[in-house]
Amino acid sequence: MTNNLIAQLAVPGAQALVPYVPGKPVEELERELGLSQIVKLASNENPLGPSAKVLSAINQLSTELSRYPDGNGYRLKSALAKKLNVTTEQITLGNGSNEILELLARTFLQVGQESVFSQHAFAVYPIVTQAAGATTKIAPAVNYAHDLDAMLALVNLNTRLVFVANPNNPTGTLLSSADLKQFIGALPETCLCVLDEAYYEYLDDAQGQDSISWLKNFPNLVITRTFSKAYGLAGLRIGYSISSTQIADLLNRVRQPFNNNSLALAAAETALADEQYLHDSVELNRQGMSQLTIAFSALGLEWIPSAANFVALNLQQPALPVYQALLEKGVIVRPVGVYEMPEFLRISIGTETENQFFIDALAAVLAETK
Ligand SMILES: *Cc1c(COP(=O)(O)O)cnc(C)c1O
């Protein structure tokens, strides 16, 4: 069999997929450039590292690794249900919230059906849609933010999923509760709204939205959240959704029986209870955001105001050469050309020292490229 034939055997959705490009791993840059000091601000990871309590929970569990994990995630689901004031039957656990997005696509999309999302929205939405053989409909953004009216205009009776990331990645833009509720209420009953709240924990009380309380009015609403960002567990891969019990039941049938490993389950349960760590993470983020934006102002640069743990910086020139020059100085950030933002870099908020290392490198690179 030739490779060409193999490619043709793949389902059309898979053939047309463009692979997701992750942030460059630190080790890769070390190998390529032989640098010793590297700062990675590219994947919206928590710069504090996992909490000490999580590390000790993981250590305690290591003797159990020959056993299968609890396929129902009983303890974590119970803790989440209590914290969020929902029932365990409304919760679905995923191998990262990305898996939940994929489960939604596999459960609700097939050939001839459509998903709707915004321009500049998270790159996983088209991947899961196309892999399911369905069609993407992309609404133009306004000023880099979701235009809910434009999105609604693309919804028809073939639309099964609408993805809304709030705050959105890579722009950091945030929609108001009032606008969101009106939007969800205007969707046909045949269309689910997937509200992706990966950065929910970074919102302050004034911005914070009680989207979970909307579930009782909207049986077609699915809220996804994750332990990858503010809870500092990106490497363990664990996230969840909250929805009607009917939707959760369907996702639960489609998922693999042991989609969450035992270390992730225990770590997430511990992280959820560690309020001090979450508080410190959010506070560090708030300070880092102001450190970076003050520096951007001083450099005469513009950025998109962000409600998350990253900021999209507008260089007003092609961003790739700046990205490359930063790599050579040991700083990894994220170019966002694939998001139709070729003049932007997305910077994850780091520790004060990491942020300063980046700011100094950026200032040097911009001075050289003038
Ligand atoms: C980071 C991110 C996620 C979370 O991915 P995980 O699979 O939970 O690590 C989901 N949605 C958006 C928009 C994100 O930026």
GROMACS .gro file of C-alpha atoms and ligand atoms in nm:
model
  385
    1MET     CA    1   0.000   0.000   0.000
    2THR     CA    2   0.133   0.344  -0.079
    3ASN     CA    3   0.117   0.626   0.171
    4ASN     CA    4  -0.105   0.805  -0.071
    5LEU     CA    5  -0.363   0.529  -0.060
    6ILE     CA    6  -0.355   0.525   0.318
    7ALA     CA    7  -0.426   0.897   0.320
    8GLN     CA    8  -0.725   0.839   0.092
    9LEU     CA    9  -0.860   0.572   0.324
   10ALA     CA   10  -0.895   0.829   0.603
   11VAL     CA   11  -1.241   0.978   0.653
   12PRO     CA   12  -1.270   1.310   0.465
   13GLY     CA   13  -1.278   1.510   0.789
   14ALA     CA   14  -0.945   1.365   0.899
   15GLN     CA   15  -0.783   1.421   0.558
   16ALA     CA   16  -0.863   1.790   0.566
   17LEU     CA   17  -0.744   1.852   0.922
   18VAL     CA   18  -0.471   2.105   0.988
   19PRO     CA   19  -0.279   1.988   1.296
   20TYR     CA   20  -0.287   2.198   1.613
   21VAL     CA   21   0.046   2.373   1.674
   22PRO     CA   22   0.125   2.384   2.046
   23GLY     CA   23   0.356   2.632   2.219
   24LYS     CA   24   0.722   2.539   2.174
   25PRO     CA   25   0.842   2.318   2.462
   26VAL     CA   26   1.131   2.454   2.669
   27GLU     CA   27   1.340   2.141   2.607
   28GLU     CA   28   1.306   2.181   2.231
   29LEU     CA   29   1.445   2.533   2.238
   30GLU     CA   30   1.725   2.417   2.469
   31ARG     CA   31   1.817   2.147   2.216
   32GLU     CA   32   1.796   2.380   1.917
   33LEU     CA   33   1.985   2.679   2.052
   34GLY     CA   34   2.183   2.537   2.344
   35LEU     CA   35   2.043   2.808   2.570
   36SER     CA   36   2.037   2.752   2.944
   37GLN     CA   37   1.805   3.027   3.062
   38ILE     CA   38   1.468   2.999   2.896
   39VAL     CA   39   1.139   3.164   2.984
   40LYS     CA   40   0.824   3.007   2.837
   41LEU     CA   41   0.520   3.233   2.826
   42ALA     CA   42   0.347   3.049   2.544
   43SER     CA   43   0.079   2.809   2.667
   44ASN     CA   44  -0.113   2.996   2.938
   45GLU     CA   45   0.027   2.770   3.207
   46ASN     CA   46   0.029   2.863   3.575
   47PRO     CA   47   0.377   3.010   3.649
   48LEU     CA   48   0.358   2.900   4.016
   49GLY     CA   49   0.382   2.533   3.924
   50PRO     CA   50   0.148   2.285   4.096
   51SER     CA   51   0.057   2.351   4.459
   52ALA     CA   52   0.257   2.176   4.734
   53LYS     CA   53  -0.061   2.001   4.848
   54VAL     CA   54  -0.113   1.858   4.501
   55LEU     CA   55   0.244   1.729   4.488
   56SER     CA   56   0.200   1.550   4.818
   57ALA     CA   57  -0.133   1.398   4.708
   58ILE     CA   58   0.037   1.266   4.395
   59ASN     CA   59   0.322   1.117   4.598
   60GLN     CA   60   0.083   0.934   4.824
   61LEU     CA   61  -0.094   0.783   4.529
   62SER     CA   62   0.212   0.652   4.350
   63THR     CA   63   0.187   0.307   4.512
   64GLU     CA   64  -0.160   0.264   4.359
   65LEU     CA   65  -0.046   0.305   3.999
   66SER     CA   66  -0.092  -0.063   3.914
   67ARG     CA   67  -0.466  -0.021   3.970
   68TYR     CA   68  -0.715   0.123   3.722
   69PRO     CA   69  -0.846   0.465   3.819
   70ASP     CA   70  -1.203   0.516   3.940
   71GLY     CA   71  -1.377   0.530   3.602
   72ASN     CA   72  -1.659   0.735   3.748
   73GLY     CA   73  -1.435   0.989   3.919
   74TYR     CA   74  -1.664   0.970   4.221
   75ARG     CA   75  -1.456   1.174   4.463
   76LEU     CA   76  -1.372   1.455   4.222
   77LYS     CA   77  -1.727   1.476   4.088
   78SER     CA   78  -1.864   1.490   4.443
   79ALA     CA   79  -1.624   1.770   4.535
   80LEU     CA   80  -1.710   1.964   4.219
   81ALA     CA   81  -2.085   1.914   4.268
   82LYS     CA   82  -2.061   2.047   4.622
   83LYS     CA   83  -1.851   2.345   4.524
   84LEU     CA   84  -2.062   2.437   4.221
   85ASN     CA   85  -2.399   2.356   4.374
   86VAL     CA   86  -2.499   2.107   4.104
   87THR     CA   87  -2.555   1.730   4.110
   88THR     CA   88  -2.282   1.480   4.022
   89GLU     CA   89  -2.503   1.364   3.732
   90GLN     CA   90  -2.452   1.703   3.568
   91ILE     CA   91  -2.074   1.669   3.560
   92THR     CA   92  -1.863   1.502   3.294
   93LEU     CA   93  -1.488   1.463   3.348
   94GLY     CA   94  -1.250   1.485   3.055
   95ASN     CA   95  -0.884   1.432   2.972
   96GLY     CA   96  -0.848   1.808   2.970
   97SER     CA   97  -1.151   2.014   2.876
   98ASN     CA   98  -1.030   1.957   2.519
   99GLU     CA   99  -1.157   1.603   2.548
  100ILE     CA  100  -1.498   1.734   2.650
  101LEU     CA  101  -1.501   1.947   2.334
  102GLU     CA  102  -1.418   1.637   2.135
  103LEU     CA  103  -1.683   1.428   2.311
  104LEU     CA  104  -1.940   1.696   2.232
  105ALA     CA  105  -1.845   1.687   1.865
  106ARG     CA  106  -1.849   1.308   1.851
  107THR     CA  107  -2.184   1.298   2.027
  108PHE     CA  108  -2.366   1.575   1.843
  109LEU     CA  109  -2.200   1.631   1.503
  110GLN     CA  110  -2.194   1.427   1.185
  111VAL     CA  111  -2.171   1.481   0.810
  112GLY     CA  112  -2.418   1.748   0.700
  113GLN     CA  113  -2.429   1.919   1.036
  114GLU     CA  114  -2.259   2.238   1.142
  115SER     CA  115  -2.084   2.409   1.428
  116VAL     CA  116  -2.063   2.786   1.466
  117PHE     CA  117  -1.788   2.984   1.633
  118SER     CA  118  -1.615   3.320   1.602
  119GLN     CA  119  -1.317   3.431   1.402
  120HIS     CA  120  -1.008   3.435   1.631
  121ALA     CA  121  -1.166   3.166   1.853
  122PHE     CA  122  -0.988   2.869   2.007
  123ALA     CA  123  -0.822   2.640   1.748
  124VAL     CA  124  -0.969   2.320   1.886
  125TYR     CA  125  -1.326   2.402   1.769
  126PRO     CA  126  -1.253   2.351   1.398
  127ILE     CA  127  -1.044   2.041   1.469
  128VAL     CA  128  -1.316   1.856   1.659
  129THR     CA  129  -1.584   1.968   1.412
  130GLN     CA  130  -1.395   1.857   1.102
  131ALA     CA  131  -1.280   1.531   1.258
  132ALA     CA  132  -1.647   1.448   1.309
  133GLY     CA  133  -1.710   1.514   0.938
  134ALA     CA  134  -1.918   1.822   1.008
  135THR     CA  135  -1.886   2.174   0.869
  136THR     CA  136  -1.755   2.488   1.041
  137LYS     CA  137  -1.929   2.825   1.014
  138ILE     CA  138  -1.711   3.111   1.130
  139ALA     CA  139  -1.860   3.449   1.222
  140PRO     CA  140  -1.643   3.757   1.168
  141ALA     CA  141  -1.529   3.917   1.494
  142VAL     CA  142  -1.569   4.286   1.577
  143ASN     CA  143  -1.257   4.444   1.720
  144TYR     CA  144  -1.126   4.092   1.791
  145ALA     CA  145  -1.429   4.014   2.012
  146HIS     CA  146  -1.708   3.765   1.943
  147ASP     CA  147  -1.998   3.925   1.754
  148LEU     CA  148  -2.293   3.731   1.896
  149ASP     CA  149  -2.537   3.870   1.638
  150ALA     CA  150  -2.311   3.759   1.355
  151MET     CA  151  -2.282   3.417   1.518
  152LEU     CA  152  -2.658   3.387   1.560
  153ALA     CA  153  -2.705   3.475   1.193
  154LEU     CA  154  -2.504   3.163   1.100
  155VAL     CA  155  -2.715   2.928   1.312
  156ASN     CA  156  -2.969   2.719   1.123
  157LEU     CA  157  -3.150   2.390   1.176
  158ASN     CA  158  -2.834   2.195   1.086
  159THR     CA  159  -2.633   2.368   1.359
  160ARG     CA  160  -2.579   2.135   1.651
  161LEU     CA  161  -2.301   2.315   1.841
  162VAL     CA  162  -2.212   2.678   1.896
  163PHE     CA  163  -1.878   2.734   2.070
  164VAL     CA  164  -1.831   3.048   2.278
  165ALA     CA  165  -1.502   3.092   2.463
  166ASN     CA  166  -1.541   3.338   2.748
  167PRO     CA  167  -1.284   3.481   2.799
  168ASN     CA  168  -1.166   3.386   2.451
  169ASN     CA  169  -0.821   3.252   2.369
  170PRO     CA  170  -0.608   3.405   2.208
  171THR     CA  171  -0.776   3.747   2.238
  172GLY     CA  172  -0.870   3.753   2.609
  173THR     CA  173  -1.199   3.928   2.525
  174LEU     CA  174  -1.496   3.883   2.757
  175LEU     CA  175  -1.869   3.888   2.683
  176SER     CA  176  -2.120   4.022   2.937
  177SER     CA  177  -2.364   3.792   3.114
  178ALA     CA  178  -2.659   3.985   2.975
  179ASP     CA  179  -2.543   3.948   2.614
  180LEU     CA  180  -2.459   3.582   2.660
  181LYS     CA  181  -2.791   3.494   2.819
  182GLN     CA  182  -2.980   3.668   2.543
  183PHE     CA  183  -2.774   3.481   2.284
  184ILE     CA  184  -2.829   3.139   2.439
  185GLY     CA  185  -3.201   3.212   2.473
  186ALA     CA  186  -3.220   3.296   2.102
  187LEU     CA  187  -3.068   2.963   1.987
  188PRO     CA  188  -3.301   2.699   1.847
  189GLU     CA  189  -3.367   2.400   2.076
  190THR     CA  190  -3.176   2.185   1.827
  191CYS     CA  191  -2.849   2.365   1.894
  192LEU     CA  192  -2.626   2.326   2.200
  193CYS     CA  193  -2.428   2.621   2.333
  194VAL     CA  194  -2.081   2.519   2.449
  195LEU     CA  195  -1.961   2.791   2.685
  196ASP     CA  196  -1.586   2.737   2.720
  197GLU     CA  197  -1.478   2.886   3.052
  198ALA     CA  198  -1.117   2.765   3.064
  199TYR     CA  199  -1.014   3.097   3.223
  200TYR     CA  200  -1.316   3.139   3.448
  201GLU     CA  201  -1.114   3.144   3.772
  202TYR     CA  202  -0.926   3.456   3.660
  203LEU     CA  203  -1.240   3.668   3.643
  204ASP     CA  204  -1.295   3.896   3.939
  205ASP     CA  205  -1.629   3.922   4.115
  206ALA     CA  206  -1.743   4.212   3.903
  207GLN     CA  207  -1.666   4.025   3.579
  208GLY     CA  208  -1.746   3.680   3.715
  209GLN     CA  209  -2.053   3.526   3.568
  210ASP     CA  210  -2.278   3.283   3.737
  211SER     CA  211  -2.326   3.081   3.421
  212ILE     CA  212  -2.400   2.764   3.620
  213SER     CA  213  -2.723   2.921   3.746
  214TRP     CA  214  -2.833   2.958   3.383
  215LEU     CA  215  -2.841   2.580   3.337
  216LYS     CA  216  -3.189   2.556   3.483
  217ASN     CA  217  -3.323   2.781   3.207
  218PHE     CA  218  -3.116   2.639   2.923
  219PRO     CA  219  -3.118   2.259   2.884
  220ASN     CA  220  -2.898   2.305   2.576
  221LEU     CA  221  -2.614   2.480   2.766
  222VAL     CA  222  -2.283   2.303   2.834
  223ILE     CA  223  -2.019   2.484   3.041
  224THR     CA  224  -1.661   2.356   3.017
  225ARG     CA  225  -1.386   2.434   3.269
  226THR     CA  226  -1.038   2.303   3.333
  227PHE     CA  227  -0.767   2.236   3.588
  228SER     CA  228  -0.501   2.327   3.329
  229LYS     CA  229  -0.488   2.701   3.385
  230ALA     CA  230  -0.551   2.864   3.726
  231TYR     CA  231  -0.525   2.527   3.906
  232GLY     CA  232  -0.182   2.463   3.754
  233LEU     CA  233  -0.234   2.105   3.629
  234ALA     CA  234  -0.194   2.133   3.249
  235GLY     CA  235   0.040   1.834   3.235
  236LEU     CA  236  -0.206   1.600   3.405
  237ARG     CA  237  -0.489   1.663   3.156
  238ILE     CA  238  -0.809   1.709   3.346
  239GLY     CA  239  -1.116   1.924   3.285
  240TYR     CA  240  -1.491   1.893   3.316
  241SER     CA  241  -1.828   2.008   3.193
  242ILE     CA  242  -2.146   2.102   3.373
  243SER     CA  243  -2.469   2.053   3.180
  244SER     CA  244  -2.815   1.900   3.197
  245THR     CA  245  -2.808   1.538   3.315
  246GLN     CA  246  -2.928   1.431   2.969
  247ILE     CA  247  -2.625   1.578   2.796
  248ALA     CA  248  -2.388   1.446   3.064
  249ASP     CA  249  -2.538   1.099   3.028
  250LEU     CA  250  -2.473   1.099   2.653
  251LEU     CA  251  -2.113   1.222   2.690
  252ASN     CA  252  -2.058   0.959   2.954
  253ARG     CA  253  -2.160   0.684   2.710
  254VAL     CA  254  -1.925   0.807   2.440
  255ARG     CA  255  -1.617   0.862   2.656
  256GLN     CA  256  -1.352   0.598   2.722
  257PRO     CA  257  -1.414   0.412   3.051
  258PHE     CA  258  -1.090   0.538   3.211
  259ASN     CA  259  -1.040   0.873   3.042
  260ASN     CA  260  -0.901   1.034   3.359
  261ASN     CA  261  -0.594   0.882   3.519
  262SER     CA  262  -0.569   0.833   3.894
  263LEU     CA  263  -0.300   1.097   3.948
  264ALA     CA  264  -0.510   1.358   3.768
  265LEU     CA  265  -0.823   1.269   3.965
  266ALA     CA  266  -0.646   1.297   4.300
  267ALA     CA  267  -0.455   1.609   4.200
  268ALA     CA  268  -0.770   1.786   4.081
  269GLU     CA  269  -0.959   1.699   4.398
  270THR     CA  270  -0.674   1.838   4.607
  271ALA     CA  271  -0.632   2.147   4.388
  272LEU     CA  272  -1.003   2.225   4.416
  273ALA     CA  273  -0.973   2.241   4.794
  274ASP     CA  274  -0.655   2.451   4.792
  275GLU     CA  275  -0.813   2.795   4.794
  276GLN     CA  276  -0.494   2.971   4.897
  277TYR     CA  277  -0.312   2.846   4.588
  278LEU     CA  278  -0.595   2.960   4.362
  279HIS     CA  279  -0.603   3.297   4.531
  280ASP     CA  280  -0.224   3.337   4.497
  281SER     CA  281  -0.239   3.235   4.131
  282VAL     CA  282  -0.507   3.488   4.047
  283GLU     CA  283  -0.329   3.762   4.240
  284LEU     CA  284   0.004   3.688   4.068
  285ASN     CA  285  -0.178   3.706   3.738
  286ARG     CA  286  -0.333   4.042   3.821
  287GLN     CA  287   0.005   4.188   3.914
  288GLY     CA  288   0.176   4.034   3.612
  289MET     CA  289  -0.089   4.171   3.377
  290SER     CA  290  -0.030   4.521   3.505
  291GLN     CA  291   0.349   4.475   3.493
  292LEU     CA  292   0.328   4.373   3.127
  293THR     CA  293   0.076   4.630   3.013
  294ILE     CA  294   0.267   4.914   3.183
  295ALA     CA  295   0.577   4.798   2.994
  296PHE     CA  296   0.382   4.778   2.665
  297SER     CA  297   0.264   5.137   2.714
  298ALA     CA  298   0.619   5.248   2.781
  299LEU     CA  299   0.727   5.081   2.456
  300GLY     CA  300   0.441   5.250   2.269
  301LEU     CA  301   0.273   4.918   2.196
  302GLU     CA  302  -0.097   4.830   2.187
  303TRP     CA  303  -0.268   4.522   2.320
  304ILE     CA  304  -0.616   4.375   2.350
  305PRO     CA  305  -0.748   4.420   2.707
  306SER     CA  306  -0.761   4.067   2.847
  307ALA     CA  307  -0.969   3.901   3.120
  308ALA     CA  308  -0.749   3.589   3.121
  309ASN     CA  309  -0.388   3.487   3.206
  310PHE     CA  310  -0.241   3.603   2.876
  311VAL     CA  311  -0.246   3.912   2.660
  312ALA     CA  312  -0.245   3.958   2.282
  313LEU     CA  313   0.017   4.217   2.194
  314ASN     CA  314  -0.028   4.413   1.872
  315LEU     CA  315   0.315   4.472   1.714
  316GLN     CA  316   0.171   4.644   1.407
  317GLN     CA  317   0.433   4.460   1.203
  318PRO     CA  318   0.471   4.093   1.107
  319ALA     CA  319   0.504   3.909   1.439
  320LEU     CA  320   0.699   3.602   1.323
  321PRO     CA  321   1.041   3.772   1.294
  322VAL     CA  322   0.991   3.918   1.643
  323TYR     CA  323   0.891   3.574   1.771
  324GLN     CA  324   1.208   3.425   1.619
  325ALA     CA  325   1.430   3.697   1.762
  326LEU     CA  326   1.275   3.643   2.106
  327LEU     CA  327   1.348   3.269   2.080
  328GLU     CA  328   1.712   3.351   2.026
  329LYS     CA  329   1.707   3.546   2.350
  330GLY     CA  330   1.554   3.250   2.530
  331VAL     CA  331   1.191   3.367   2.540
  332ILE     CA  332   0.910   3.152   2.404
  333VAL     CA  333   0.582   3.330   2.334
  334ARG     CA  334   0.304   3.235   2.094
  335PRO     CA  335   0.265   3.362   1.738
  336VAL     CA  336  -0.105   3.366   1.646
  337GLY     CA  337  -0.097   3.381   1.266
  338VAL     CA  338  -0.317   3.070   1.254
  339TYR     CA  339  -0.580   3.276   1.435
  340GLU     CA  340  -0.569   3.538   1.158
  341MET     CA  341  -0.369   3.770   1.383
  342PRO     CA  342  -0.031   3.778   1.205
  343GLU     CA  343   0.082   4.100   1.372
  344PHE     CA  344   0.012   3.980   1.725
  345LEU     CA  345   0.201   3.773   1.980
  346ARG     CA  346   0.015   3.608   2.265
  347ILE     CA  347   0.205   3.641   2.592
  348SER     CA  348   0.112   3.424   2.891
  349ILE     CA  349   0.152   3.602   3.225
  350GLY     CA  350   0.452   3.464   3.415
  351THR     CA  351   0.619   3.538   3.747
  352GLU     CA  352   0.752   3.890   3.799
  353THR     CA  353   1.104   3.773   3.704
  354GLU     CA  354   0.985   3.590   3.393
  355ASN     CA  355   0.778   3.889   3.283
  356GLN     CA  356   1.077   4.121   3.327
  357PHE     CA  357   1.304   3.885   3.132
  358PHE     CA  358   1.049   3.892   2.848
  359ILE     CA  359   1.007   4.272   2.864
  360ASP     CA  360   1.383   4.326   2.843
  361ALA     CA  361   1.414   4.083   2.553
  362LEU     CA  362   1.121   4.245   2.371
  363ALA     CA  363   1.263   4.594   2.416
  364ALA     CA  364   1.599   4.475   2.280
  365VAL     CA  365   1.441   4.298   1.982
  366LEU     CA  366   1.225   4.596   1.891
  367ALA     CA  367   1.525   4.829   1.913
  368GLU     CA  368   1.719   4.595   1.677
  369THR     CA  369   1.438   4.562   1.423
  370LYS     CA  370   1.376   4.939   1.396
  371LIG     C1  371  -0.645   2.622   2.749
  371LIG     C2  372  -0.783   2.616   2.694
  371LIG     C3  373  -0.866   2.507   2.718
  371LIG     C4  374  -0.825   2.401   2.813
  371LIG     O1  375  -0.766   2.295   2.759
  371LIG     P1  376  -0.739   2.167   2.849
  371LIG     O2  377  -0.766   2.055   2.755
  371LIG     O3  378  -0.836   2.168   2.962
  371LIG     O4  379  -0.599   2.175   2.893
  371LIG     C5  380  -0.994   2.508   2.668
  371LIG     N1  381  -1.040   2.613   2.599
  371LIG     C6  382  -0.966   2.721   2.575
  371LIG     C7  383  -1.023   2.836   2.504
  371LIG     C8  384  -0.834   2.725   2.620
  371LIG     O5  385  -0.757   2.830   2.594
   0.00000   0.00000   0.00000
